[in-house]
PDB file of C-alpha atoms in Angstrom:
ATOM      1  CA  ARG A 187     -22.391 -25.606 -12.394  1.00 86.00           C
ATOM      2  CA  PRO A 188     -20.232 -26.019  -9.246  1.00 83.00           C
ATOM      3  CA  VAL A 189     -21.387 -28.595  -6.731  1.00 88.00           C
ATOM      4  CA  VAL A 190     -20.108 -29.171  -3.193  1.00 86.00           C
ATOM      5  CA  ASP A 191     -18.653 -32.665  -3.242  1.00 91.00           C
ATOM      6  CA  ARG A 192     -16.288 -32.594  -0.243  1.00 92.00           C
ATOM      7  CA  GLU A 193     -16.257 -31.288   3.319  1.00 93.00           C
ATOM      8  CA  TRP A 194     -13.111 -31.276   5.437  1.00 95.00           C
ATOM      9  CA  VAL A 195     -11.832 -30.362   8.883  1.00 93.00           C
ATOM     10  CA  TYR A 196      -9.412 -27.454   9.181  1.00 93.00           C
ATOM     11  CA  LEU A 197      -8.040 -26.790  12.676  1.00 89.00           C
ATOM     12  CA  LEU A 198      -6.999 -23.355  13.932  1.00 84.00           C
ATOM     13  CA  GLU A 199      -3.797 -23.061  15.945  1.00 80.00           C
ATOM     14  CA  VAL A 200      -4.429 -23.011  19.706  1.00 74.00           C
ATOM     15  CA  LYS A 201      -2.710 -20.567  22.074  1.00 69.00           C
ATOM     16  CA  PRO A 202      -0.082 -22.438  24.100  1.00 66.00           C
ATOM     17  CA  GLY A 203      -1.536 -23.291  27.501  1.00 63.00           C
ATOM     18  CA  LYS A 204      -4.939 -21.823  26.641  1.00 63.00           C
ATOM     19  CA  LYS A 205      -8.271 -23.098  25.416  1.00 65.00           C
ATOM     20  CA  GLU A 206      -8.919 -20.528  22.693  1.00 68.00           C
ATOM     21  CA  PRO A 207      -7.455 -20.290  19.192  1.00 68.00           C
ATOM     22  CA  LEU A 208      -4.365 -18.199  18.535  1.00 71.00           C
ATOM     23  CA  ALA A 209      -6.167 -16.415  15.708  1.00 73.00           C
ATOM     24  CA  ASP A 210      -9.924 -16.244  15.973  1.00 77.00           C
ATOM     25  CA  LYS A 211     -10.896 -15.618  12.368  1.00 83.00           C
ATOM     26  CA  VAL A 212     -10.446 -17.122   8.943  1.00 87.00           C
ATOM     27  CA  SER A 213     -10.823 -14.141   6.640  1.00 83.00           C
ATOM     28  CA  SER A 214      -9.704 -15.380   3.249  1.00 86.00           C
ATOM     29  CA  LEU A 215      -9.204 -18.530   1.238  1.00 89.00           C
ATOM     30  CA  TRP A 216      -7.227 -18.799  -1.961  1.00 88.00           C
ATOM     31  CA  TYR A 217      -7.272 -21.782  -4.332  1.00 88.00           C
ATOM     32  CA  VAL A 218      -3.774 -23.054  -5.149  1.00 85.00           C
ATOM     33  CA  GLY A 219      -4.596 -26.453  -6.606  1.00 88.00           C
ATOM     34  CA  PRO A 220      -6.832 -29.496  -6.304  1.00 90.00           C
ATOM     35  CA  ASP A 221      -7.599 -30.067  -2.608  1.00 93.00           C
ATOM     36  CA  LYS A 222      -5.194 -27.273  -1.643  1.00 94.00           C
ATOM     37  CA  LEU A 223      -5.954 -23.784  -0.294  1.00 93.00           C
ATOM     38  CA  LEU A 224      -4.152 -20.846   1.237  1.00 91.00           C
ATOM     39  CA  VAL A 225      -5.977 -19.910   4.448  1.00 92.00           C
ATOM     40  CA  GLU A 226      -5.623 -16.567   6.219  1.00 88.00           C
ATOM     41  CA  GLU A 227      -5.969 -16.831  10.010  1.00 88.00           C
ATOM     42  CA  ARG A 228      -6.005 -13.554  11.937  1.00 84.00           C
ATOM     43  CA  ASP A 229      -7.049 -11.627  14.997  1.00 79.00           C
ATOM     44  CA  ASP A 230      -8.072  -7.930  15.157  1.00 74.00           C
ATOM     45  CA  THR A 231      -4.731  -6.655  16.443  1.00 73.00           C
ATOM     46  CA  ALA A 232      -2.675  -4.126  14.469  1.00 69.00           C
ATOM     47  CA  SER A 233       0.210  -5.840  12.707  1.00 68.00           C
ATOM     48  CA  ASN A 234       2.850  -3.833  14.606  1.00 69.00           C
ATOM     49  CA  VAL A 235       1.606  -4.898  18.063  1.00 74.00           C
ATOM     50  CA  ALA A 236       3.501  -7.722  19.790  1.00 72.00           C
ATOM     51  CA  GLY A 237       1.424 -10.880  19.792  1.00 75.00           C
ATOM     52  CA  ALA A 238      -0.659  -9.899  16.750  1.00 78.00           C
ATOM     53  CA  VAL A 239      -1.525 -12.864  14.568  1.00 81.00           C
ATOM     54  CA  THR A 240      -2.064 -12.848  10.835  1.00 84.00           C
ATOM     55  CA  LYS A 241      -0.688 -15.871   9.041  1.00 88.00           C
ATOM     56  CA  ILE A 242      -1.262 -17.529   5.713  1.00 90.00           C
ATOM     57  CA  TRP A 243      -1.259 -21.323   5.896  1.00 92.00           C
ATOM     58  CA  THR A 244      -1.090 -23.820   3.077  1.00 93.00           C
ATOM     59  CA  ALA A 245      -3.844 -26.337   3.764  1.00 96.00           C
ATOM     60  CA  ASP A 246      -3.598 -29.654   1.943  1.00 97.00           C
ATOM     61  CA  PHE A 247      -6.786 -31.708   2.056  1.00 97.00           C
ATOM     62  CA  SER A 248      -5.659 -34.496  -0.288  1.00 97.00           C
ATOM     63  CA  ALA A 249      -5.363 -36.983   2.615  1.00 97.00           C
ATOM     64  CA  ALA A 250      -8.150 -35.448   4.740  1.00 97.00           C
ATOM     65  CA  THR A 251     -11.402 -37.257   5.480  1.00 96.00           C
ATOM     66  CA  ASN A 252     -14.350 -36.234   3.334  1.00 96.00           C
ATOM     67  CA  LEU A 253     -17.105 -35.634   5.883  1.00 95.00           C
ATOM     68  CA  LEU A 254     -19.831 -34.818   3.372  1.00 95.00           C
ATOM     69  CA  ASP A 255     -22.954 -36.924   4.040  1.00 93.00           C
ATOM     70  CA  GLY A 256     -21.157 -38.804   6.828  1.00 93.00           C
ATOM     71  CA  PRO A 257     -22.129 -39.145  10.485  1.00 92.00           C
ATOM     72  CA  TYR A 258     -20.866 -35.654  11.374  1.00 91.00           C
ATOM     73  CA  ASP A 259     -23.296 -34.172   8.849  1.00 89.00           C
ATOM     74  CA  GLN A 260     -26.173 -35.600  10.879  1.00 91.00           C
ATOM     75  CA  VAL A 261     -27.866 -33.308  13.431  1.00 91.00           C
ATOM     76  CA  ALA A 262     -28.334 -36.251  15.802  1.00 93.00           C
ATOM     77  CA  THR A 263     -24.577 -36.981  16.045  1.00 92.00           C
ATOM     78  CA  THR A 264     -23.309 -36.325  19.542  1.00 91.00           C
ATOM     79  CA  PRO A 265     -20.834 -35.093  20.412  1.00 89.00           C
ATOM     80  CA  THR A 266     -20.632 -32.895  17.346  1.00 91.00           C
ATOM     81  CA  LEU A 267     -17.330 -32.714  15.536  1.00 90.00           C
ATOM     82  CA  GLU A 268     -16.816 -29.210  16.945  1.00 87.00           C
ATOM     83  CA  GLN A 269     -17.335 -30.502  20.488  1.00 87.00           C
ATOM     84  CA  ALA A 270     -14.935 -33.366  19.862  1.00 86.00           C
ATOM     85  CA  TYR A 271     -12.176 -30.878  18.975  1.00 82.00           C
ATOM     86  CA  LEU A 272     -12.609 -28.490  21.923  1.00 79.00           C
ATOM     87  CA  PRO A 273      -9.143 -27.975  23.414  1.00 74.00           C
ATOM     88  CA  ALA A 274      -8.561 -28.874  27.040  1.00 72.00           C
ATOM     89  CA  VAL A 275      -7.921 -26.045  29.502  1.00 68.00           C
ATOM     90  CA  ASN A 276      -4.166 -26.491  29.091  1.00 72.00           C
ATOM     91  CA  GLY A 277      -4.443 -25.864  25.327  1.00 70.00           C
ATOM     92  CA  THR A 278      -4.058 -29.481  24.276  1.00 76.00           C
ATOM     93  CA  VAL A 279      -6.180 -30.336  21.263  1.00 77.00           C
ATOM     94  CA  PRO A 280      -7.792 -33.769  21.644  1.00 83.00           C
ATOM     95  CA  ALA A 281      -6.878 -36.592  19.307  1.00 87.00           C
ATOM     96  CA  ASN A 282      -8.802 -36.818  16.063  1.00 90.00           C
ATOM     97  CA  PRO A 283     -12.134 -38.610  16.422  1.00 91.00           C
ATOM     98  CA  ALA A 284     -12.115 -42.109  14.951  1.00 87.00           C
ATOM     99  CA  GLY A 285     -12.164 -42.003  11.185  1.00 90.00           C
ATOM    100  CA  VAL A 286     -11.436 -38.259  10.913  1.00 94.00           C
ATOM    101  CA  THR A 287      -8.238 -36.794   9.492  1.00 96.00           C
ATOM    102  CA  PRO A 288      -8.101 -32.998   9.187  1.00 95.00           C
ATOM    103  CA  GLY A 289      -6.292 -31.131   6.439  1.00 96.00           C
ATOM    104  CA  ALA A 290      -2.516 -30.848   6.830  1.00 96.00           C
ATOM    105  CA  LYS A 291      -1.209 -27.330   7.477  1.00 94.00           C
ATOM    106  CA  SER A 292       2.121 -25.707   6.811  1.00 93.00           C
ATOM    107  CA  THR A 293       3.121 -22.088   7.271  1.00 91.00           C
ATOM    108  CA  CYS A 294       3.088 -20.098   4.055  1.00 90.00           C
ATOM    109  CA  ALA A 295       3.684 -16.601   5.454  1.00 89.00           C
ATOM    110  CA  ASP A 296       3.670 -14.659   8.704  1.00 87.00           C
ATOM    111  CA  VAL A 297       1.907 -11.621   7.269  1.00 85.00           C
ATOM    112  CA  ASN A 298       2.644  -9.404  10.295  1.00 82.00           C
ATOM    113  CA  ALA A 299       6.368 -10.087   9.922  1.00 84.00           C
ATOM    114  CA  LEU A 300       6.186  -9.288   6.189  1.00 85.00           C
ATOM    115  CA  LEU A 301       4.284  -6.056   6.884  1.00 82.00           C
ATOM    116  CA  GLN A 302       6.767  -4.990   9.558  1.00 82.00           C
ATOM    117  CA  ALA A 303       9.755  -5.781   7.314  1.00 84.00           C
ATOM    118  CA  ALA A 304       8.222  -3.569   4.612  1.00 84.00           C
ATOM    119  CA  GLY A 305       7.464  -0.777   7.107  1.00 82.00           C
ATOM    120  CA  PHE A 306       3.678  -1.174   6.836  1.00 78.00           C
ATOM    121  CA  VAL A 307       1.074  -1.381   9.604  1.00 75.00           C
ATOM    122  CA  ASN A 308      -2.295  -2.901   8.840  1.00 72.00           C
ATOM    123  CA  VAL A 309      -5.307  -3.898  10.924  1.00 68.00           C
ATOM    124  CA  LYS A 310      -7.997  -6.525  10.418  1.00 69.00           C
ATOM    125  CA  LEU A 311      -6.801  -7.972   7.145  1.00 75.00           C
ATOM    126  CA  GLU A 312      -9.848  -9.323   5.359  1.00 76.00           C
ATOM    127  CA  GLY A 313      -8.760 -10.132   1.862  1.00 79.00           C
ATOM    128  CA  ILE A 314      -5.816 -11.705   0.117  1.00 82.00           C
ATOM    129  CA  ALA A 315      -4.866 -12.321  -3.455  1.00 84.00           C
ATOM    130  CA  VAL A 316      -1.859 -14.122  -4.832  1.00 85.00           C
ATOM    131  CA  LEU A 317      -0.455 -12.416  -7.904  1.00 87.00           C
ATOM    132  CA  ARG A 318       2.025 -14.178 -10.188  1.00 86.00           C
ATOM    133  CA  SER A 319       3.922 -12.370 -12.897  1.00 87.00           C
ATOM    134  CA  LYS A 320       7.267 -12.980 -14.607  1.00 89.00           C
ATOM    135  CA  GLY A 321       8.253 -15.714 -12.157  1.00 86.00           C
ATOM    136  CA  GLU A 322       7.577 -13.629  -9.041  1.00 87.00           C
ATOM    137  CA  THR A 323       4.759 -14.072  -6.550  1.00 87.00           C
ATOM    138  CA  THR A 324       3.227 -11.154  -4.675  1.00 88.00           C
ATOM    139  CA  LEU A 325       0.753 -11.284  -1.813  1.00 86.00           C
ATOM    140  CA  ALA A 326      -1.856  -8.519  -1.947  1.00 87.00           C
ATOM    141  CA  VAL A 327      -3.535  -7.900   1.428  1.00 83.00           C
ATOM    142  CA  LEU A 328      -6.493  -5.593   1.988  1.00 81.00           C
ATOM    143  CA  ASN A 329      -7.826  -4.452   5.341  1.00 77.00           C
ATOM    144  CA  ASP A 330     -11.399  -4.501   6.615  1.00 73.00           C
ATOM    145  CA  ASN A 331     -12.563  -0.891   6.818  1.00 67.00           C
ATOM    146  CA  ASP A 332     -15.921  -1.985   8.267  1.00 66.00           C
ATOM    147  CA  PHE A 333     -17.605  -0.716   5.087  1.00 62.00           C
ATOM    148  CA  ASP A 334     -16.593   2.796   6.179  1.00 61.00           C
ATOM    149  CA  LEU A 335     -19.728   2.883   8.320  1.00 61.00           C
ATOM    150  CA  ALA A 336     -18.183   5.497  10.634  1.00 59.00           C
ATOM    151  CA  HIS A 337     -17.286   7.812   7.707  1.00 60.00           C
ATOM    152  CA  VAL A 338     -14.064   8.792   9.433  1.00 60.00           C
ATOM    153  CA  LEU A 339     -12.511  11.576   7.394  1.00 60.00           C
ATOM    154  CA  ASP A 340     -10.154  13.228   9.892  1.00 60.00           C
ATOM    155  CA  GLY A 341      -7.633  10.392  10.150  1.00 58.00           C
ATOM    156  CA  SER A 342      -8.406   9.803  13.842  1.00 60.00           C
ATOM    157  CA  GLN A 343      -9.076   6.115  13.225  1.00 60.00           C
ATOM    158  CA  PRO A 344      -6.443   5.011  10.698  1.00 57.00           C
ATOM    159  CA  GLU A 345      -7.527   1.386  11.012  1.00 55.00           C
ATOM    160  CA  LEU A 346     -10.744   2.277   9.169  1.00 59.00           C
ATOM    161  CA  ARG A 347      -9.002   3.632   6.064  1.00 67.00           C
ATOM    162  CA  SER A 348      -8.897   1.282   3.111  1.00 74.00           C
ATOM    163  CA  GLN A 349      -5.372  -0.004   2.699  1.00 77.00           C
ATOM    164  CA  LEU A 350      -3.834  -2.344   0.150  1.00 81.00           C
ATOM    165  CA  ASP A 351      -0.326  -3.661   0.755  1.00 84.00           C
ATOM    166  CA  LEU A 352       1.745  -5.658  -1.730  1.00 85.00           C
ATOM    167  CA  LEU A 353       4.318  -8.021  -0.242  1.00 84.00           C
ATOM    168  CA  PRO A 354       6.794 -10.451  -1.826  1.00 84.00           C
ATOM    169  CA  LEU A 355       5.766 -14.055  -1.242  1.00 83.00           C
ATOM    170  CA  THR A 356       8.013 -17.097  -1.463  1.00 80.00           C
ATOM    171  CA  GLY A 357       7.674 -20.743  -0.511  1.00 72.00           C
ATOM    172  CA  CYS A 358       3.892 -21.117  -0.782  1.00 74.00           C
ATOM    173  CA  SER A 359       2.352 -23.697  -3.033  1.00 65.00           C
TER     174      SER A 359
END
């Protein structure tokens, strides 16, 4: 039976010169090995709009601090770990609190660039899968259709249609 035995810090990219994150959501995680995940960071902007952000990062937690049952797991700890990492107004992320090392990140894929290169437009990507077959790796991305709550049938809101895109993926491990 699986048991949580580690808890790590993963930092979102911060907009240059701003206080908020570049992407404001983590929609998907994909296991790629011990202490290693692919992490999808995104915003709600259509992939063909300038400034849209949907990226897959390789997050390596092998050298990250395990916070489980440590001081930052205690309600009484102040400031909280989240407060300690609040970016300054100019977008500078503070130094790591003493004794805390977050996971290391490297870019795996700029999903918007891959979508545009393939001629696809997608909105609110919510799911990823990494498919490996015959030595090739494919990234499957699925949009969030908001559970089709609006029941849009006339095509007036294409962002609510279910859409699955398959994209070649290289350089992620």
